[in-house]
PDB file of C-alpha atoms and ligand atoms in Angstrom:
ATOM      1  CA  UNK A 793     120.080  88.704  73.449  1.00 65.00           C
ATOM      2  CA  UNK A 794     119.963  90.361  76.839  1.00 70.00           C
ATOM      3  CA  UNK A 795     117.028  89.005  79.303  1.00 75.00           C
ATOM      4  CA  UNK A 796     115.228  91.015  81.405  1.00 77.00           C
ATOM      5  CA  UNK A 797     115.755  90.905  85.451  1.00 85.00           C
ATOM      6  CA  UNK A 798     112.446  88.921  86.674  1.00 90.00           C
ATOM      7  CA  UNK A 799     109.939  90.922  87.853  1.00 97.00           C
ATOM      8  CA  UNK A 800     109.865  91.134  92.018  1.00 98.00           C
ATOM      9  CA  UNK A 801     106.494  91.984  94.181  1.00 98.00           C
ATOM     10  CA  UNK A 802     106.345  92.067  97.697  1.00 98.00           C
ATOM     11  CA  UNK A 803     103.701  91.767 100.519  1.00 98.00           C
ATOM     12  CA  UNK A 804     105.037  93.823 103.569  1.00 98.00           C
ATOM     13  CA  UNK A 805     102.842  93.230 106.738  1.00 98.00           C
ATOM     14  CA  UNK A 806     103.390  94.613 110.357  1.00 98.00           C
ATOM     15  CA  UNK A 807     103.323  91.878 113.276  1.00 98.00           C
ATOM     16  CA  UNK A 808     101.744  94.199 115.541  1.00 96.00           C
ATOM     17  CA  UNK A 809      98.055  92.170 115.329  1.00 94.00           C
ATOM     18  CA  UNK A 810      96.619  89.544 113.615  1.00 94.00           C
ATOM     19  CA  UNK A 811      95.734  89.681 109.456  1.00 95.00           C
ATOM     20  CA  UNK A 812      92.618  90.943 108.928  1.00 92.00           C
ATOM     21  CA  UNK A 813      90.389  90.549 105.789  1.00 91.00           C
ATOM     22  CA  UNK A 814      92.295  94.044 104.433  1.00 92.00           C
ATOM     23  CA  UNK A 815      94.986  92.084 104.685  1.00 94.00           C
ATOM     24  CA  UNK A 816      93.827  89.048 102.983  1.00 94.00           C
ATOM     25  CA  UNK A 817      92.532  91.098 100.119  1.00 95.00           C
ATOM     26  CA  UNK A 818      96.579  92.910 100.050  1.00 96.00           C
ATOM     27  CA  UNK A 819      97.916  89.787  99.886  1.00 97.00           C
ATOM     28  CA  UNK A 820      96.355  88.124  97.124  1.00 96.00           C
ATOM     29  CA  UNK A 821      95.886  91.287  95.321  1.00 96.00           C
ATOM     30  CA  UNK A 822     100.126  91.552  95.729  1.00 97.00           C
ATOM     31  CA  UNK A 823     100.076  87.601  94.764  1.00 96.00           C
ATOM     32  CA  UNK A 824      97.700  87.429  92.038  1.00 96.00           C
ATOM     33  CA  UNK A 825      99.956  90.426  90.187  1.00 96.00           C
ATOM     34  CA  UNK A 826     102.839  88.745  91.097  1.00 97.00           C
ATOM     35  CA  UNK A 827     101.304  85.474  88.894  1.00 96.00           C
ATOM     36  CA  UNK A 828      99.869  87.330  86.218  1.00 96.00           C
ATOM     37  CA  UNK A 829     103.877  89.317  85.580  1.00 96.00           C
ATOM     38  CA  UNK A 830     105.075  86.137  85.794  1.00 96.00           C
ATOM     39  CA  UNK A 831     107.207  87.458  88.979  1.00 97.00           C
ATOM     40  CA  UNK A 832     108.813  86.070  91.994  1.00 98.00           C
ATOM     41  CA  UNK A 833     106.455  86.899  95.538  1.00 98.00           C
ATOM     42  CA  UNK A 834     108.397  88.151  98.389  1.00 98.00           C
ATOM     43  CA  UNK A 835     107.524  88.789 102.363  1.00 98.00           C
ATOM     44  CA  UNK A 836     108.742  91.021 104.259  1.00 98.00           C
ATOM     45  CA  UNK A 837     107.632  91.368 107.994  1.00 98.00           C
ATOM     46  CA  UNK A 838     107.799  95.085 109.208  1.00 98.00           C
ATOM     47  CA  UNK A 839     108.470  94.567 112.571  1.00 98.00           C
ATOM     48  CA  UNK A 840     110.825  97.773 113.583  1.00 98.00           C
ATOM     49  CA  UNK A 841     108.202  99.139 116.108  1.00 96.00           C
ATOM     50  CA  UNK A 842     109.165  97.114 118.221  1.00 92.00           C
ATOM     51  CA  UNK A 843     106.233  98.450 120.607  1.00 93.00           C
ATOM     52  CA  UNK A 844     103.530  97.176 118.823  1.00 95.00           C
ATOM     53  CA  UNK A 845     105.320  94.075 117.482  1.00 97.00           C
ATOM     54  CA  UNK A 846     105.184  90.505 118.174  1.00 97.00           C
ATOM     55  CA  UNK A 847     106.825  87.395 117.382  1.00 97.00           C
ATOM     56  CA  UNK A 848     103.433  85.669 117.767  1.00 97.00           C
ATOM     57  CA  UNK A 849     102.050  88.137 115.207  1.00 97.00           C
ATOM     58  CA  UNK A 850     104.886  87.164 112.978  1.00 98.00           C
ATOM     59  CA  UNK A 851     104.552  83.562 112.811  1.00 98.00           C
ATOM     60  CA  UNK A 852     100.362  83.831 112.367  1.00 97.00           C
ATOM     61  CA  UNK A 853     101.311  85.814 109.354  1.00 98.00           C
ATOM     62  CA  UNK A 854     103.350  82.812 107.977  1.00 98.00           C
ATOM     63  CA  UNK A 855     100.087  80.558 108.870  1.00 97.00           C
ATOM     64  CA  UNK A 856      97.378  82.767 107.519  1.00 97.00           C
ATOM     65  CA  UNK A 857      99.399  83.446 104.356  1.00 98.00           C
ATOM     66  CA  UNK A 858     100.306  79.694 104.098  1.00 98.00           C
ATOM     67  CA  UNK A 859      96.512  78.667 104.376  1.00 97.00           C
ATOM     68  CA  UNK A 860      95.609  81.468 102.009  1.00 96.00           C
ATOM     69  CA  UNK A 861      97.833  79.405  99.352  1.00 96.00           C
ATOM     70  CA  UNK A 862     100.462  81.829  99.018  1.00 97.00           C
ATOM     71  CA  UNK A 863     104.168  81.067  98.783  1.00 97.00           C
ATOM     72  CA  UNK A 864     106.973  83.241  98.798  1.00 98.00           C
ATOM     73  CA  UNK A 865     110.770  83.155  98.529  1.00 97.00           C
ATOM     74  CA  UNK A 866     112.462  82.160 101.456  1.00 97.00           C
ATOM     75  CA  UNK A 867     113.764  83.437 104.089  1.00 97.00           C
ATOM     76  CA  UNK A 868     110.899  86.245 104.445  1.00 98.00           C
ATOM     77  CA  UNK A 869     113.057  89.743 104.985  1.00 98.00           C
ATOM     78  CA  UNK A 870     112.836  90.856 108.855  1.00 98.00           C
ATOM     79  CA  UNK A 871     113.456  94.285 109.309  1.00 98.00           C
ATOM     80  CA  UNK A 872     114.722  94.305 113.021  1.00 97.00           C
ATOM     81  CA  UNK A 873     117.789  92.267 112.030  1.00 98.00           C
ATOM     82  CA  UNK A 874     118.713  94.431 109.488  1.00 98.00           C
ATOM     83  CA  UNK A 875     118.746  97.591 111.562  1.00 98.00           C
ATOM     84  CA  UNK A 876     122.558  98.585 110.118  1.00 98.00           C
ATOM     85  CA  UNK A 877     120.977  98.744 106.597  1.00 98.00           C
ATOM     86  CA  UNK A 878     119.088 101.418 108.120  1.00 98.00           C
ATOM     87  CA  UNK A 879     121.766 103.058 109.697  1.00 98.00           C
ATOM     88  CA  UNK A 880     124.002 103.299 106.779  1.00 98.00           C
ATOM     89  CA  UNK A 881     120.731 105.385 104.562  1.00 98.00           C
ATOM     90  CA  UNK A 882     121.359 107.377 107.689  1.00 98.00           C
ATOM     91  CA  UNK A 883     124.879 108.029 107.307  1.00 98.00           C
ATOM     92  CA  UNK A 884     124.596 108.692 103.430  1.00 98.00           C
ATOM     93  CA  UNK A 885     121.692 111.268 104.178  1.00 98.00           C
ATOM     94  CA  UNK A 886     123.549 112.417 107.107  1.00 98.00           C
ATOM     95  CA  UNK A 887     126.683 112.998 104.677  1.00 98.00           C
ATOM     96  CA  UNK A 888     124.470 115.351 102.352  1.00 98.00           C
ATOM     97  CA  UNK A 889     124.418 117.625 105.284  1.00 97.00           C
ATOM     98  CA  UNK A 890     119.878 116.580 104.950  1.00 98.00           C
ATOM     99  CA  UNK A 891     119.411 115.433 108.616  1.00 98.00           C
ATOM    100  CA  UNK A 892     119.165 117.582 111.886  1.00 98.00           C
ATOM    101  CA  UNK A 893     118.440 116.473 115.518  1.00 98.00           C
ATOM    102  CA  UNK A 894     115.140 117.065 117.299  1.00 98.00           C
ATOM    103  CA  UNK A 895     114.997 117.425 120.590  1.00 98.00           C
ATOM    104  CA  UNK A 896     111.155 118.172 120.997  1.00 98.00           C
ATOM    105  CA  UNK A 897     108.867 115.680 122.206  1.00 96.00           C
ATOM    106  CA  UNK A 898     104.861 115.437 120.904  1.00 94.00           C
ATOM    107  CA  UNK A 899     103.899 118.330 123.663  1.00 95.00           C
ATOM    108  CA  UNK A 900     106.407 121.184 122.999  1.00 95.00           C
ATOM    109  CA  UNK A 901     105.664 120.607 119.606  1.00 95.00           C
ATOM    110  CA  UNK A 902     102.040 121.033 119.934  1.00 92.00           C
ATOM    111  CA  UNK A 903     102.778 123.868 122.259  1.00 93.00           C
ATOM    112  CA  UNK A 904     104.760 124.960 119.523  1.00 92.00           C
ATOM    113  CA  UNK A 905     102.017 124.896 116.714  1.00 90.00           C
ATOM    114  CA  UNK A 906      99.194 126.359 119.257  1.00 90.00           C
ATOM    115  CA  UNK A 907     101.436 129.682 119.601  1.00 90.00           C
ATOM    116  CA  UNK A 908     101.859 130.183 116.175  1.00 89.00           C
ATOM    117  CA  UNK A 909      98.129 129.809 115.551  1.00 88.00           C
ATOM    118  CA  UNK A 910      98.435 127.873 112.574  1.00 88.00           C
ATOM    119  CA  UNK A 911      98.489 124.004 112.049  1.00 88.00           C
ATOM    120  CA  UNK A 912      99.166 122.610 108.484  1.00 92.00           C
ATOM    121  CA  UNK A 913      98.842 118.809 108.598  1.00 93.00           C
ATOM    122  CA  UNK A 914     100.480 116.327 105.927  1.00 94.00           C
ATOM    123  CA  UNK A 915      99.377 112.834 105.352  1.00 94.00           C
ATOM    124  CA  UNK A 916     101.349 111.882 108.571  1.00 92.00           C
ATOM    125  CA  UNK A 917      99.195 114.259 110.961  1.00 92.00           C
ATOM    126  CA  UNK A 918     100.805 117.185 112.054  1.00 93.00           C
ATOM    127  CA  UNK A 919     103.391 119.469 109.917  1.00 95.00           C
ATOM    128  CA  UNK A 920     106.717 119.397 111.930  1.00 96.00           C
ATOM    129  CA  UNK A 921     107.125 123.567 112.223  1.00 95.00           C
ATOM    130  CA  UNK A 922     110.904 123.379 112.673  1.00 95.00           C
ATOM    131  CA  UNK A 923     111.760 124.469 116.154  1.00 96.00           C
ATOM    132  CA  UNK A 924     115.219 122.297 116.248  1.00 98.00           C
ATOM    133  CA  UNK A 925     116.038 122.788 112.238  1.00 97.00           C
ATOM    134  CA  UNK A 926     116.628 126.900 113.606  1.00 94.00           C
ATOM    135  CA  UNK A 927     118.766 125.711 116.665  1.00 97.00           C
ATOM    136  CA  UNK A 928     122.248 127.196 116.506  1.00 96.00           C
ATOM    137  CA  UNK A 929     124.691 125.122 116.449  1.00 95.00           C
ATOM    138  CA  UNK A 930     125.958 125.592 120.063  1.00 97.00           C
ATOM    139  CA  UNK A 931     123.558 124.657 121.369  1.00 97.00           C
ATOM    140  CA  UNK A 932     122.268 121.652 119.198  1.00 97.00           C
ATOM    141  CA  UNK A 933     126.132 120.374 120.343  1.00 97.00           C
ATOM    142  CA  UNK A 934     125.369 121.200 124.308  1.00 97.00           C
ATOM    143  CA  UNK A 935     122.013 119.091 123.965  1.00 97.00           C
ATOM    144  CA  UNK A 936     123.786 115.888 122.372  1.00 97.00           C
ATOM    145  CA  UNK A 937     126.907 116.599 124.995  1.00 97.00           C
ATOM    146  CA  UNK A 938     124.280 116.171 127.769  1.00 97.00           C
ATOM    147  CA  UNK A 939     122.750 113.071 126.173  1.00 97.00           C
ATOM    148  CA  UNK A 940     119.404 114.179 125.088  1.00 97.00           C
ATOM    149  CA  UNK A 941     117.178 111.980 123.467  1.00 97.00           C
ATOM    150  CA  UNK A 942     116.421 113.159 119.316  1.00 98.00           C
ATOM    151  CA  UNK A 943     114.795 111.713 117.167  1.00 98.00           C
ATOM    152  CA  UNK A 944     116.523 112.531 112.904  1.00 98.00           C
ATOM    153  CA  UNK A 945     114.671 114.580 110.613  1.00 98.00           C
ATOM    154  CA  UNK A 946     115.260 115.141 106.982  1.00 98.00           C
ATOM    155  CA  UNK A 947     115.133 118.481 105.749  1.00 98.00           C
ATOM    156  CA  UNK A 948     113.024 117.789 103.448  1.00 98.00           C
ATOM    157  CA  UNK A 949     113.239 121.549 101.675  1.00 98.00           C
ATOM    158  CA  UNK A 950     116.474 121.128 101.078  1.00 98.00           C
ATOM    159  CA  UNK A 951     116.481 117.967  99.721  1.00 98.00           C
ATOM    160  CA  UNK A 952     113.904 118.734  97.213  1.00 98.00           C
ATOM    161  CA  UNK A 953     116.125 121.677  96.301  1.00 98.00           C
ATOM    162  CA  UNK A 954     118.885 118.912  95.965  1.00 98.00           C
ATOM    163  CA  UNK A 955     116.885 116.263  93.540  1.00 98.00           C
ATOM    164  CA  UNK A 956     114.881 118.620  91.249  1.00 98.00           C
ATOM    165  CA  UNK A 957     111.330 117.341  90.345  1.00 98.00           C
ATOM    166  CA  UNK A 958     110.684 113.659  90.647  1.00 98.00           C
ATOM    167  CA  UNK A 959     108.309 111.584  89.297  1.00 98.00           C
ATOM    168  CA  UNK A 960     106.392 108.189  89.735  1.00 98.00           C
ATOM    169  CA  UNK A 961     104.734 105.638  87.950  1.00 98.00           C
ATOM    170  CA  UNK A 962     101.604 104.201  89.851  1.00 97.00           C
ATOM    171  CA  UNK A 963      99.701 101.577  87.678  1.00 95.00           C
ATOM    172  CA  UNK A 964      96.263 102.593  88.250  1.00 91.00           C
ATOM    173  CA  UNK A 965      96.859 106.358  88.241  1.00 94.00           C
ATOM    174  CA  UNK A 966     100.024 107.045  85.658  1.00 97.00           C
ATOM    175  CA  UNK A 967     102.767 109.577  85.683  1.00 98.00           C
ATOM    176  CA  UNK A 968     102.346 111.199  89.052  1.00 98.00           C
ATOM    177  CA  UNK A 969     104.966 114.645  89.918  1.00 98.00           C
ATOM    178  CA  UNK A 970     106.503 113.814  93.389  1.00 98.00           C
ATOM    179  CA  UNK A 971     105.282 116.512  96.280  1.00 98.00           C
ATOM    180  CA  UNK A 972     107.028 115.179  99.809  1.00 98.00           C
ATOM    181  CA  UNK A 973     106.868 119.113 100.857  1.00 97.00           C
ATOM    182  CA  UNK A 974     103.311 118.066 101.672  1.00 97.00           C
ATOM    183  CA  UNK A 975     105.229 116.098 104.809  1.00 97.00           C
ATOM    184  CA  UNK A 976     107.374 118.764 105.908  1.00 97.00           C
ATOM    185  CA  UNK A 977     110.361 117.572 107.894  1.00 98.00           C
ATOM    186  CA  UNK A 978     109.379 113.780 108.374  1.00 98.00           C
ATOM    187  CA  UNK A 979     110.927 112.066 111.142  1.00 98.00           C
ATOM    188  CA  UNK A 980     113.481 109.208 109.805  1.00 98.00           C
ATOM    189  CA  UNK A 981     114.938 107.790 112.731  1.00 98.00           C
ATOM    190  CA  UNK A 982     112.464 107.791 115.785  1.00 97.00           C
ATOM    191  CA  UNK A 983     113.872 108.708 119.031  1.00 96.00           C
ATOM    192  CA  UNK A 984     113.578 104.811 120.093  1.00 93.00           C
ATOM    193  CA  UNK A 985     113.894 102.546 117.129  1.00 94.00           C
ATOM    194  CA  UNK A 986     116.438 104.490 115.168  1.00 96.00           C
ATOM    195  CA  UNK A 987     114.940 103.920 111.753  1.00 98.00           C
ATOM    196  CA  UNK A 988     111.520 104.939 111.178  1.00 98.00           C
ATOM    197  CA  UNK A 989     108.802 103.300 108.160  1.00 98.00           C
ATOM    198  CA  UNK A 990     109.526 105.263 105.227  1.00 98.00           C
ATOM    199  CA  UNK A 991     112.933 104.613 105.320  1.00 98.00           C
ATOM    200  CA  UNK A 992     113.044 101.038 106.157  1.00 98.00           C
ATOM    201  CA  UNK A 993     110.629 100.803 103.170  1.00 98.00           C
ATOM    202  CA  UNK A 994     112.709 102.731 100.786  1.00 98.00           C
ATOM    203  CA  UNK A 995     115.941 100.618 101.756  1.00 98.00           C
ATOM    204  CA  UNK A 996     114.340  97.039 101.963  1.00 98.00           C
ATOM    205  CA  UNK A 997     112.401  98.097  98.613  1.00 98.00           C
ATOM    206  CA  UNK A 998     115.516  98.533  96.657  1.00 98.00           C
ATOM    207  CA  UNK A 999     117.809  96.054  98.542  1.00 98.00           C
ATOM    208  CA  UNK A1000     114.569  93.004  97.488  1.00 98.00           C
ATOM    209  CA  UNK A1001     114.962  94.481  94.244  1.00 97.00           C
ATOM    210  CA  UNK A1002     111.114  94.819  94.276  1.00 98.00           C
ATOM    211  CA  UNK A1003     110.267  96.001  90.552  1.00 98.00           C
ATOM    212  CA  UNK A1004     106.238  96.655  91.484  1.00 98.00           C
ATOM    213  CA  UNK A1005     105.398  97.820  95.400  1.00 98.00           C
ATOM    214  CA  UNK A1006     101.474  97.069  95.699  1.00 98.00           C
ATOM    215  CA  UNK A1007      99.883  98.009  98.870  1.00 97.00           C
ATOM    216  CA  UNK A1008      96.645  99.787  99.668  1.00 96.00           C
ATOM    217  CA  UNK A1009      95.659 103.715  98.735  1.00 95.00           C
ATOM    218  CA  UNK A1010      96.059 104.525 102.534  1.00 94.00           C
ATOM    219  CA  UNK A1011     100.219 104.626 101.312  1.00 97.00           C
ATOM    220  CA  UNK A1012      99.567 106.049  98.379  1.00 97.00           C
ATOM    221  CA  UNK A1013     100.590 109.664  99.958  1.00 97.00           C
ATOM    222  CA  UNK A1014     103.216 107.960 101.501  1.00 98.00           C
ATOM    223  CA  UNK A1015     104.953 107.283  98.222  1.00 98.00           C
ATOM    224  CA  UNK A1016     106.394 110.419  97.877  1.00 98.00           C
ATOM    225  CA  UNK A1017     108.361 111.035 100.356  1.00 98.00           C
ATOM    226  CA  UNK A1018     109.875 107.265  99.432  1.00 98.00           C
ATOM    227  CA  UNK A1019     110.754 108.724  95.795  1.00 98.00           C
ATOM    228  CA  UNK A1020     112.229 111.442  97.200  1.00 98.00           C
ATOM    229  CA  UNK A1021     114.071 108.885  99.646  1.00 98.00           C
ATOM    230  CA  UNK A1022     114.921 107.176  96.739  1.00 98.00           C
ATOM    231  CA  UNK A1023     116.873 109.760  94.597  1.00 98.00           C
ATOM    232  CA  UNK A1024     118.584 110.943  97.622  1.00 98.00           C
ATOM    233  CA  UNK A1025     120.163 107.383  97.988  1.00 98.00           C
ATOM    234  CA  UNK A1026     120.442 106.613  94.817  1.00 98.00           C
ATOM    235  CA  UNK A1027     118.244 103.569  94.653  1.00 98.00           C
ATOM    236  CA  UNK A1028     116.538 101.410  91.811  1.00 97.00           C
ATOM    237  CA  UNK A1029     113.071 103.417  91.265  1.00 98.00           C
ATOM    238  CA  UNK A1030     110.036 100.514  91.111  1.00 98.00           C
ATOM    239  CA  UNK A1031     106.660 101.198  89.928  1.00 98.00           C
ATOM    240  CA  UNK A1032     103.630 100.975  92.357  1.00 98.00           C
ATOM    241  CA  UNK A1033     100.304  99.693  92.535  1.00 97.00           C
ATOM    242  CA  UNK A1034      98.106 101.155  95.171  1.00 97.00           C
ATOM    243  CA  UNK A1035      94.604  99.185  95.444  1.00 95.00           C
ATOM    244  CA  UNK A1036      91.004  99.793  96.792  1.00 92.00           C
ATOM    245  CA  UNK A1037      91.257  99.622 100.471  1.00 91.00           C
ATOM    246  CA  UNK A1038      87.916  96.568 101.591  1.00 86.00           C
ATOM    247  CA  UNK A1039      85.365  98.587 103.316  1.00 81.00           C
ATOM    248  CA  UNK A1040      82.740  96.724 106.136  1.00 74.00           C
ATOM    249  CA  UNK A1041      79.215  97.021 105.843  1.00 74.00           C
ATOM    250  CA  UNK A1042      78.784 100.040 107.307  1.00 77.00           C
ATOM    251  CA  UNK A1043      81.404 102.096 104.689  1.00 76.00           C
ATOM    252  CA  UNK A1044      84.463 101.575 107.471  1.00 77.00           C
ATOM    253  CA  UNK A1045      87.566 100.811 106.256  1.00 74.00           C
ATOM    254  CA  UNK A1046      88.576  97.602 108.178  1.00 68.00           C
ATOM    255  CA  UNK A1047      92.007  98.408 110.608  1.00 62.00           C
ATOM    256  CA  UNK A1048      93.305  96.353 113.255  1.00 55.00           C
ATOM    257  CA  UNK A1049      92.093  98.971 115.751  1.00 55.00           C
ATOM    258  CA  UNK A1050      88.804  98.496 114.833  1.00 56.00           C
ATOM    259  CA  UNK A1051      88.606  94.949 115.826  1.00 60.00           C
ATOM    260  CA  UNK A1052      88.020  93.739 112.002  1.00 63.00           C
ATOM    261  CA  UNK A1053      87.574  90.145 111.246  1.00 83.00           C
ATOM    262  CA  UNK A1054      91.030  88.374 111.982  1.00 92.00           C
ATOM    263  CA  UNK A1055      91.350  85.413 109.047  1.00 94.00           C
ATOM    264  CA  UNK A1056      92.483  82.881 111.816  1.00 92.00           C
ATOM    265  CA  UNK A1057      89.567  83.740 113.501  1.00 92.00           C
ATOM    266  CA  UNK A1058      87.046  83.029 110.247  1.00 92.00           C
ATOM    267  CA  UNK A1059      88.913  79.998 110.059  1.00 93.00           C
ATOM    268  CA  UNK A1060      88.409  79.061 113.417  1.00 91.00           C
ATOM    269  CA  UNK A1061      84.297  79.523 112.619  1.00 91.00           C
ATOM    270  CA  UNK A1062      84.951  77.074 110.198  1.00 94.00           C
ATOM    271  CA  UNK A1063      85.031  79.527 106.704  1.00 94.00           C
ATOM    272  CA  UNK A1064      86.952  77.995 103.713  1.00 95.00           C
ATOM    273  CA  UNK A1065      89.065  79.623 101.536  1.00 95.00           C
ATOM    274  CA  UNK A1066      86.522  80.468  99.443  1.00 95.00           C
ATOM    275  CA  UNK A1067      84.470  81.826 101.827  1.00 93.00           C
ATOM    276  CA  UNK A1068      86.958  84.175 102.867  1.00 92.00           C
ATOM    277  CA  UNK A1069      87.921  85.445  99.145  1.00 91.00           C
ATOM    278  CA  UNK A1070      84.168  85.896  98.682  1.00 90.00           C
ATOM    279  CA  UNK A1071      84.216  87.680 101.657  1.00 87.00           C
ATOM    280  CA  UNK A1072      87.776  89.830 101.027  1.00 86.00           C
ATOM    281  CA  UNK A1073      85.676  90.620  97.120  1.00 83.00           C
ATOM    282  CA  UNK A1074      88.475  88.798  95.435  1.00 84.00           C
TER     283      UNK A1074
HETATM  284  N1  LIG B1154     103.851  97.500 106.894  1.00 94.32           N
HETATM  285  C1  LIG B1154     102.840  98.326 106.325  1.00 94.32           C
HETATM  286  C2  LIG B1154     101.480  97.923 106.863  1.00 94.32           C
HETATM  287  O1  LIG B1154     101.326  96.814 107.356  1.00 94.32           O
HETATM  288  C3  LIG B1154     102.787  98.234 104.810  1.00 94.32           C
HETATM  289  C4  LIG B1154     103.974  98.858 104.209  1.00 94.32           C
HETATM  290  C5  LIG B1154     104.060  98.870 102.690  1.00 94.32           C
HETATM  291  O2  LIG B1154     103.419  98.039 102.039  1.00 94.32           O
HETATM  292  O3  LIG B1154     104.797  99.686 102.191  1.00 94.32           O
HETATM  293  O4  LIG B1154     100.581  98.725 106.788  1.00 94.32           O
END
């Protein structure tokens, strides 16, 4: 009789601020479906920006999550020490013939978009319109020659052309049809960090061997263009399980930027666990 792999969830957090109650609610929403499949839990700290990232960030995660009761398999997956993973997905899409260099930087392309007189946006703001895509090769070679920064995109056209329809299987929704084309040319290695979140995601997904990816609706758009990421590498395909994002009283989705209530800080006021699930509605 052949066994089935266990099934593998994941909590993925960004060290670039303190958990909030959004994130105490993703957490045990990822943990509690990770106990009822009878699954293994793992953590993965999504720290590539390294901008907005801390190391202090990163080991208040491992408290908060600790206190919230959760365990996971150690040692968490850090994405900043596996940049080469990162780089070789670059090299296989690069060998496809799917990536081009862009030069432009956030102005020329909104100069860009304000002469056309039309601006689409995708689920990551602005549609890319595809100045450097249309550069001829001479001088796409004289702009690398002279050491220009760029940042990769994927043409994502083409690799839709390349993969055919996809599909997905979210747990609360069903069969959804892939669309990345709503992106347009998504960035995949920034002009500074060389990898970019979708396909860190994508990589680390498959190489944690993550069978169910729960995170919060705010991704759910997000999953497409990982599908597509996905077929174009030639990775394992999980489900996913978006959930309710927690709202505050006043029907705002609790962010970081908003100054939402940190757990460490709750604790520090002296709430209990239970206080804090009450709290989170789990
Ligand atoms: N690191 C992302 C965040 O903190 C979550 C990524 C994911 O779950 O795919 O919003």
């Amino acid at each position: 009789m052949t066994t089935l792999p266990q099934p593998i969830f994941r909590f993925a957090p960004s060290p670039s601020g303190y958990l909030h109650l959004g994130h105490a609610y993703s957490a045990l929403f990822s943990w509690t479906q990770a106990q009822k499949n009878n699954a293994q839990f793992m953590l993965r700290i999504e720290d590539i920006d390294t901008t907005r990232c801390r190391k202090e960030f990163t080991e208040a995660i491992y408290e908060d999550l600790a206190w919230l009761g959760l365990t996971w398999v150690d040692p968490p997956r850090i994405q900043s020490e596996h940049m080469e993973d990162y780089q070789q997905a670059l090299t296989k899409l690069e060998n496809q013939g799917l990536l081009y260099p862009c030069f432009c930087t956030r102005k020329e392309i909104q100069q860009e978009v304000q002469q056309s007189g039309r601006a689409p946006h995708g689920p990551d703001g602005l549609i890319y319109p595809g100045t450097c895509r249309n550069l001829s090769a001479t001088e796409k070679d004289e702009r690398l020659a002279r050491g220009d920064s760029y940042a990769l995109r994927l043409d994502t056209t083409k690799a839709c052309a390349l993969t055919g329809d996809l599909f997905w299987k979210d747990q609360s929704k069903g069969k959804i049809k892939a669309t990345p084309e709503i992106f347009g040319d998504v960035v995949l290695a920034r002009k500074d960090i060389h990898t970019s979140y979708h396909l860190s995601v994508a990589v680390d997904d498959a190489l944690q061997n993550i069978s169910c990816v729960t995170r919060g609706t705010d991704l759910f758009e997000a999953t497409h263009i990982h599908r597509l990421l996905q077929a174009l590498l030639k990775l394992p395909v999980p489900t996913w399980h978006h959930h309710d994002l927690i709202h505050d009283k006043d029907g705002n989705r609790l962010a970081k930027r908003h100054n939402a209530l940190a757990i460490r800080e709750l604790r520090a006021r002296g709430n209990s666990l239970e206080d804090i699930k009450k709290m989170a509605g789990v």
